[in-house]
XYZ file of C-alpha atoms in Angstrom:
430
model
C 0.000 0.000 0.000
C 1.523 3.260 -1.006
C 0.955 5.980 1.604
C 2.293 8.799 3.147
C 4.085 9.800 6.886
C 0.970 11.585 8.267
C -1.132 8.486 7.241
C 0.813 5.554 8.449
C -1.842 5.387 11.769
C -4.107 3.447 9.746
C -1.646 1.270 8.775
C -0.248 -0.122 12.064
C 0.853 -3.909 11.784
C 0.657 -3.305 7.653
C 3.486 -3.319 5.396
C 3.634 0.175 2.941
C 5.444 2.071 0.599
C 6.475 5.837 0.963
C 8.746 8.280 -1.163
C 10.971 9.530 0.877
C 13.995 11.475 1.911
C 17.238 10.862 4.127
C 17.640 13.431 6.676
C 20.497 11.683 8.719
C 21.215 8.020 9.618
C 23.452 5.501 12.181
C 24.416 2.177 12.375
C 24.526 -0.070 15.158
C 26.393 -3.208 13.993
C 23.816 -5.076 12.390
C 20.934 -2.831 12.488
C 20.622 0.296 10.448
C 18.591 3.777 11.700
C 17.378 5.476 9.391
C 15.432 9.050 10.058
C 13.290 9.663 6.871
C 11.081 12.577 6.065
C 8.362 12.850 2.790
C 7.093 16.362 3.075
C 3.946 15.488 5.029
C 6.495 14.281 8.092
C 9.153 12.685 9.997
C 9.690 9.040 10.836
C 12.359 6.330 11.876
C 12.775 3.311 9.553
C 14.733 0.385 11.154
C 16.475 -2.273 8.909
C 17.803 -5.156 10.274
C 20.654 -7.073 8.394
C 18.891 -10.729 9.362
C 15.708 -9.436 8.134
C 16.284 -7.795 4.591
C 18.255 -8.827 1.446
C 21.855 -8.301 1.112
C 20.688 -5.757 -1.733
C 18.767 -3.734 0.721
C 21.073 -3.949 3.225
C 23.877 -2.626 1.015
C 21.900 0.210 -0.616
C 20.813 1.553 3.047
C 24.783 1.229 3.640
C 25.146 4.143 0.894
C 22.657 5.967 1.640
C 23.906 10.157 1.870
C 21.872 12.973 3.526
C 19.157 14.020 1.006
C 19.275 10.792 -0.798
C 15.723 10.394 -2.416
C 14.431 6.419 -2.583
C 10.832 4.336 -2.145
C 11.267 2.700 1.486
C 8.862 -0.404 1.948
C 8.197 -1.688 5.693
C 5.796 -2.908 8.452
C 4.021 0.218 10.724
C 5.107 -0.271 14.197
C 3.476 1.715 17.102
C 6.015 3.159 19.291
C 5.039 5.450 21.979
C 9.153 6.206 22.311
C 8.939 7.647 18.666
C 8.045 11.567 18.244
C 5.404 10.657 15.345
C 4.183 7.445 17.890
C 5.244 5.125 14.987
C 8.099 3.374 13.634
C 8.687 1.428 10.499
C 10.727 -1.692 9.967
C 11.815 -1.782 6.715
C 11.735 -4.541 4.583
C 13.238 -3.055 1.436
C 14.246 -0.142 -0.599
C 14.185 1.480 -3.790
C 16.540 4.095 -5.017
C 16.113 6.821 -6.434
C 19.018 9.153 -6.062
C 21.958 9.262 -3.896
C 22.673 12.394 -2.796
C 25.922 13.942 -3.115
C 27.401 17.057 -0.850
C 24.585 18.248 0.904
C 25.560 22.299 2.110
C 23.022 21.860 4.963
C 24.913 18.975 7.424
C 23.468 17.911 10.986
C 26.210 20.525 12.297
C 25.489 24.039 13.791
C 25.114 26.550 10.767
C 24.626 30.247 10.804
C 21.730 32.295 10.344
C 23.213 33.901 7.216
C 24.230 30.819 5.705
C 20.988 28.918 6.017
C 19.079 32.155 4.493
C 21.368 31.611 1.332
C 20.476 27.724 1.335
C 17.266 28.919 1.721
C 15.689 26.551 -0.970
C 17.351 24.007 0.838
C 16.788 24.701 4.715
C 12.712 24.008 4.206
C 13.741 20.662 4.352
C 14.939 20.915 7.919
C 12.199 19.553 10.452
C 12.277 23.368 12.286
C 11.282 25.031 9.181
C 8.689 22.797 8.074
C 6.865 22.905 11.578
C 7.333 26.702 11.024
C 5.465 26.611 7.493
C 3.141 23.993 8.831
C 1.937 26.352 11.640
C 2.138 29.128 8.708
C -0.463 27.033 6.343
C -2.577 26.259 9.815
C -2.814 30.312 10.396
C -4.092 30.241 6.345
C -6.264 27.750 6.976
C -8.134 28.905 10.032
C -8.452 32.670 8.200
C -10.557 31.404 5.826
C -12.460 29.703 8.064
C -12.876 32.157 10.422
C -13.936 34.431 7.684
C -16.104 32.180 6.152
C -17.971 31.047 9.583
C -19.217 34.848 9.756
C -20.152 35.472 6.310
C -17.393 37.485 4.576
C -16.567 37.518 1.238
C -12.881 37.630 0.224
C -12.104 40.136 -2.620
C -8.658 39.843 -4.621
C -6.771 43.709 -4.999
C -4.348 44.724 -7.182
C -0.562 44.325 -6.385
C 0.275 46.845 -9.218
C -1.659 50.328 -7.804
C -1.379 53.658 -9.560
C -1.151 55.376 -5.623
C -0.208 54.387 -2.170
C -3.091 53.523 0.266
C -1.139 54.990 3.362
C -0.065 57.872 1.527
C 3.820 57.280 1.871
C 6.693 57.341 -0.298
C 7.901 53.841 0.558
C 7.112 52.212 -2.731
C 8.810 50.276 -5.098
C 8.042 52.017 -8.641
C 7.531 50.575 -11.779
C 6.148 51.693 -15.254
C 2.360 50.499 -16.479
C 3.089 50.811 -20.044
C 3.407 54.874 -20.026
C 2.270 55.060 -16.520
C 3.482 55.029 -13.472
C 2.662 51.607 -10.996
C 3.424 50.771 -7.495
C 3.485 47.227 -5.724
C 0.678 47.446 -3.514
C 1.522 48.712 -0.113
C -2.112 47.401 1.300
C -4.956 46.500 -0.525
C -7.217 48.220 1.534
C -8.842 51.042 0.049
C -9.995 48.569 -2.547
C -11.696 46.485 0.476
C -13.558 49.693 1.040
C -14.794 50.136 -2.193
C -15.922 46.446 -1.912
C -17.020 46.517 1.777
C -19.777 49.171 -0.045
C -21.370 46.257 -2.428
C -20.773 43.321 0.163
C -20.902 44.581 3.465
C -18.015 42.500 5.098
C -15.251 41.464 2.934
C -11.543 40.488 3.177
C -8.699 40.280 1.010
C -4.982 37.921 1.827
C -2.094 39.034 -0.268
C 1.219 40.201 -0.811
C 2.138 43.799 -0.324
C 5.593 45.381 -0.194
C 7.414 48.398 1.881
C 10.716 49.701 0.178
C 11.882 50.277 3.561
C 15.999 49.978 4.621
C 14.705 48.332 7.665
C 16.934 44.776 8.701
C 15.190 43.797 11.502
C 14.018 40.462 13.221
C 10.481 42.303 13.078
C 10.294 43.308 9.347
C 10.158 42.289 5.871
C 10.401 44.061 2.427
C 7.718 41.417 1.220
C 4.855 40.466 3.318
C 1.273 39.054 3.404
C -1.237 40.598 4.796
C -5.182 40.464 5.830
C -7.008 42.738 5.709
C -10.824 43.117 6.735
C -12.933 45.577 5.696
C -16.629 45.958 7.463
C -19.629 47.957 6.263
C -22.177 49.328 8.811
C -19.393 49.064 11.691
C -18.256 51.030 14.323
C -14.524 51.122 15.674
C -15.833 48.830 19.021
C -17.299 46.493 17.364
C -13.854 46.060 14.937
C -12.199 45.405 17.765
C -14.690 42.343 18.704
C -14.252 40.865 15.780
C -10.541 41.462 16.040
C -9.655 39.666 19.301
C -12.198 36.661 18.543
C -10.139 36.320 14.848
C -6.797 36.137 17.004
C -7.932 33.877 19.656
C -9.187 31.626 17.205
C -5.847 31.404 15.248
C -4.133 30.796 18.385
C -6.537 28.356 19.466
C -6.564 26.450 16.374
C -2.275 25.998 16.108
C -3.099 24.716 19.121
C -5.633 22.009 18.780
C -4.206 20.955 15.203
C -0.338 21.262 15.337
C 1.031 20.026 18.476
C 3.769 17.848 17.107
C 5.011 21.006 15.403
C 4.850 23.094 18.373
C 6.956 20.882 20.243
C 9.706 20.337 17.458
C 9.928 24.292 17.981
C 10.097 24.203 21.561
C 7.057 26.567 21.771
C 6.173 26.786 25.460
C 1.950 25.880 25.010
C 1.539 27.909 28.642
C 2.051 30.876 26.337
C -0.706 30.022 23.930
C -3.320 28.696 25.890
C -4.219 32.107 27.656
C -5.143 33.521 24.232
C -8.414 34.154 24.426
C -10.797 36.640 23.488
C -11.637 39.318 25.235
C -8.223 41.331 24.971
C -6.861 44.496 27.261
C -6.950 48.003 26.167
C -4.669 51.150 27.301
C -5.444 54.495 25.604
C -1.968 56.172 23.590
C -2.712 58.856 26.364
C -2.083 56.192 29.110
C 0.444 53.865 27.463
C 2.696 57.214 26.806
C 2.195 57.487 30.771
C 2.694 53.756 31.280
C 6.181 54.375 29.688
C 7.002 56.917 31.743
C 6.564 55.323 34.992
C 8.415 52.867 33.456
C 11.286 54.954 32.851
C 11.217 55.477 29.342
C 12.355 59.716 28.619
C 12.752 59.144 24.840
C 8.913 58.830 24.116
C 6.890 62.451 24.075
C 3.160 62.645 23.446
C 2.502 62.752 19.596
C 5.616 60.356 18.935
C 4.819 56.611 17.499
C 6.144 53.748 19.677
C 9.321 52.224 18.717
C 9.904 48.493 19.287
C 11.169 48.852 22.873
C 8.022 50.994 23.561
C 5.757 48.620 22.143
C 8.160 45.408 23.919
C 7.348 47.430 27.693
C 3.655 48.175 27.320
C 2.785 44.629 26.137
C 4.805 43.112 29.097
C 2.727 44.495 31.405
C -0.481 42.548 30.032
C -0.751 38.517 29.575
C -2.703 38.868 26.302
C -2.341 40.575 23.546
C -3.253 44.585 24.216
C -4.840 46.838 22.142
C -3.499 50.659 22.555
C -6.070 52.758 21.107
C -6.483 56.366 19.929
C -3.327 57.582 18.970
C -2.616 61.431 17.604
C -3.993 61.587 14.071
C -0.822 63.194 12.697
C 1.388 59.982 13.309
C -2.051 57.644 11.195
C -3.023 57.549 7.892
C -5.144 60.133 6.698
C -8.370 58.021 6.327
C -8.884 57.204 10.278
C -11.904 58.718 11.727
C -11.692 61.715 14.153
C -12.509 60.765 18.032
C -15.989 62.830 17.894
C -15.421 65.645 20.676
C -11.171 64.977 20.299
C -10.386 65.349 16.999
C -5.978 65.104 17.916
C -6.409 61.732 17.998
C -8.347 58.746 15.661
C -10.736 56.234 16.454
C -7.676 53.343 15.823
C -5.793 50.645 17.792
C -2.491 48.682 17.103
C -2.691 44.926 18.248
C 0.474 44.233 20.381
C 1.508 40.581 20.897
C 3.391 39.185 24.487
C 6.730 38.503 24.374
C 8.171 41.334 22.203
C 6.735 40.451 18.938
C 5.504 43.711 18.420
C 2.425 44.723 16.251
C 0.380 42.443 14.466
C -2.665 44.170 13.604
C -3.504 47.713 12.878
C -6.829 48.979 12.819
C -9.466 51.982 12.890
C -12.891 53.206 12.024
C -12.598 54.589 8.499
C -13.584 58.270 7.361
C -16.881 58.464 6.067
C -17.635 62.007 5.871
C -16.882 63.689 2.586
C -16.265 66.829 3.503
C -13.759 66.197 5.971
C -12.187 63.170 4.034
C -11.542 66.233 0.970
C -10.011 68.059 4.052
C -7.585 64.943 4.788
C -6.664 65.333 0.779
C -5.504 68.471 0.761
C -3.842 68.194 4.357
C -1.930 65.192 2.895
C -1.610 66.756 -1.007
C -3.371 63.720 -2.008
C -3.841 65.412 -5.054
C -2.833 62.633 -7.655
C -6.237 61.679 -9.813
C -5.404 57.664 -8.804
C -7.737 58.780 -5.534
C -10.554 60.377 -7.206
C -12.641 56.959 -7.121
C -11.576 56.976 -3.199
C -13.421 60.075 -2.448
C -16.510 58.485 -4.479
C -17.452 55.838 -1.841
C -17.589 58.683 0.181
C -20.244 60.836 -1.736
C -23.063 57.504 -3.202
C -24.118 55.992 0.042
C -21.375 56.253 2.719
C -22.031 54.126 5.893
C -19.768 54.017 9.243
C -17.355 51.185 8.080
C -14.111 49.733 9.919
C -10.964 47.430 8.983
C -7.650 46.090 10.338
C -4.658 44.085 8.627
C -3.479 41.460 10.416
C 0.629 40.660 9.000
C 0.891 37.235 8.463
C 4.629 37.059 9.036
C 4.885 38.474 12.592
C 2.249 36.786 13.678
C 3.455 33.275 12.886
C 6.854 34.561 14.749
C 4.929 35.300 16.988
C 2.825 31.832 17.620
C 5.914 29.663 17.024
C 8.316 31.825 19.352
C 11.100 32.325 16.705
C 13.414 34.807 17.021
C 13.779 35.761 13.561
C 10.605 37.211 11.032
C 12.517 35.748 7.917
C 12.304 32.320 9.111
C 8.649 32.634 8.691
C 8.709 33.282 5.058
C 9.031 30.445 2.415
C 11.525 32.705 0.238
C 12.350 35.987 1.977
C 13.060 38.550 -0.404
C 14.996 40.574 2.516
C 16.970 43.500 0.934
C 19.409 42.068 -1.179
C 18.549 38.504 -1.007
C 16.348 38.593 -3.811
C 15.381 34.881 -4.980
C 14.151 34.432 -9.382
């Protein structure tokens, strides 16, 4: 029976075939251990010399890291085994044998696995990253899809920058000028107006100098966008989205939680609802704390953002921050208008934000003001200013980046490691 790693539980006591690879192998006289891994897992095959052909025997005797061959065997249950099964092998099949692997069981550096990057997937840390990675994907959609939104596909080539910033990478449009799409979001406005809750999951890009464990050139992002709702209620919807993530790693990836390390006491608290501190009271927060190189109207750097979020065990919104440091679309605080009806999502441990959100403009009048205030005078935002004049409703969003929050869940140091092919600054892959 040809099967696969994650499968071989219905198998127990039956003999089966599986593709695999060598990851690393030892000998113990007359019995051969062989650790094997076929991209939906990791197992140990056993061959012992009395037990298989001299053929077998001699082509497990030259087998190399990496080697690729068809391994046939019984399904043992062994509750010593991290996958709870073993398999004895009773023949194999080459394929390939592998020659100079770069990647050995040795200690490597950070810098020289991110150039073998096309190699280090293989590598049972980065495939429980990338598993928990596809887990966060899956439970998006079916968060999203339990409470009725629709998801909309933007553009990655924009003619204008939805934060209205200069970090964009530029290209031409046939005679025109493009950008890679900073955030699809204005677009999940316009289609927030015909569907009432929609979301969109992409890539967008920030031509930003920035080499730091927290950030990425290229990142993917979603982004919710909510007719008919108020900045509160955003904020609902936000914390129940996270909690379910968090609660869904942990129900359907334990084995790759604990290849990672990932300490589950961490995880387990994550549930909805979150804290809240004010900008107003987080700025005083950091004072008390010590902090005398954060003044009221600055934006948090990362050891601002590190201190307030220690002093919660969830996740912590801090809401309502100046409107000249936000995007020129956040709604007013009615009765404060120096600040916005927003809030950054900060994760424990230092991870920094992972979602930014806020109650969108919806009065034209004042949005024109924001235009003018910003010299948002490019045509590329006439259509913007539309859904603002034929039927505008209170309406609310966040983006949630799917990098730092997967740091985040796994406890990795490093953002990169999250990312199947990092295109960080130079390291640009074809």
């Amino acid at each position: 029976m040809k099967t696969t790693i994650s499968k071989v539980s219905q198998y127990v006591d039956q003999e089966v075939t599986i593709g695999v690879w060598l990851t690393n192998k030892r000998s113990s006289g007359k019995i051969q251990f062989l650790q094997l891994r076929d991209g939906t897992g990791f197992i140990q095959g056993v061959l012992v010399k009395k037990e298989v052909s001299e053929e077998a025997w001699e082509a497990a005797k030259h087998l190399t890291q990496e080697s690729s061959f068809y391994v046939k065997g019984l399904v043992r249950k062994d509750d010593r085994a991290p996958s709870g099964f073993e398999l004895t092998v009773t023949d194999l099949n080459i394929i390939q044998y592998a020659t100079d692997y770069p990647i050995t069981p040795k200690e490597h550096g950070t810098e020289f696995l991110m150039d073998h990057r096309h190699l280090w997937l293989r590598s049972s840390r980065q495939h429980a990253i990338l598993r928990i990675r596809n887990e966060i994907i899956r439970a998006t959609y079916e968060f999203f899809n339990n409470h009725d939104f629709i998801k909309i596909d933007p553009p990655i080539l924009t003619g204008s920058s939805a934060e209205g910033s200069t970090d964009l990478f530029h290209t031409e449009y046939f005679d025109r000028d493009a950008y890679l799409s900073q955030s699809g979001q204005l677009y999940m406005e316009a289609a927030a107006m015909a569907f009432g809750k929609v979301f969109s999951f992409g890539p967008t890009f920030r031509a930003e100098k920035s080499k730091t464990r927290r950030h990425l050139i290229e990142f993917w992002m979603i982004e919710p966008e909510m007719a008919f709702t108020d900045h509160e209620e955003s904020l609902v919807i936000q914390e129940n989205y996270v909690s379910f993530l968090v609660q869904s790693v942990l129900k359907n990836c334990p084995s790759d939680l604990k290849t990672l390390g990932r300490d589950l006491s961490k995880l387990e608290n994550i549930k909805a609802p979150f804290p809240r501190i004010t900008y107003d009271d987080a700025i005083k927060l950091l004072k008390d704390k010590g902090f005398n190189d954060i003044e009221w109207g600055e934006d948090f750097g990362a050891p601002h953002e590190t201190a307030i979020a220690e002093s919660f065990d969830l996740p912590v919104f801090v809401t309502n921050y100046p409107t000249t440091i936000k995007a020129f679309y956040m709604k007013p605080q009615p009765g404060r208008e120096e600040v916005v009806l927003c809030a950054d999502l900060l994760a424990p441990e230092g991870y920094g934000e992972i979602i930014g959100g806020s109650q969108r403009i919806d009065d034209l009048e004042l949005l024109k003001k924001r235009y003018e205030e910003h010299n948002l005078t490019d045509p590329a935002y006439k259509w913007y200013l539309e859904l603002r004049q034929f039927g505008s409703v209170p309406h609310s969003g966040f983006g949630l980046g799917l990098e730092r929050t997967v740091a985040w869940v796994c406890g990795i140091e490093h953002i990169r490691e999250t990312s199947p092919f990092p295109r960080l600054l130079n390291r640009i892959y074809p």
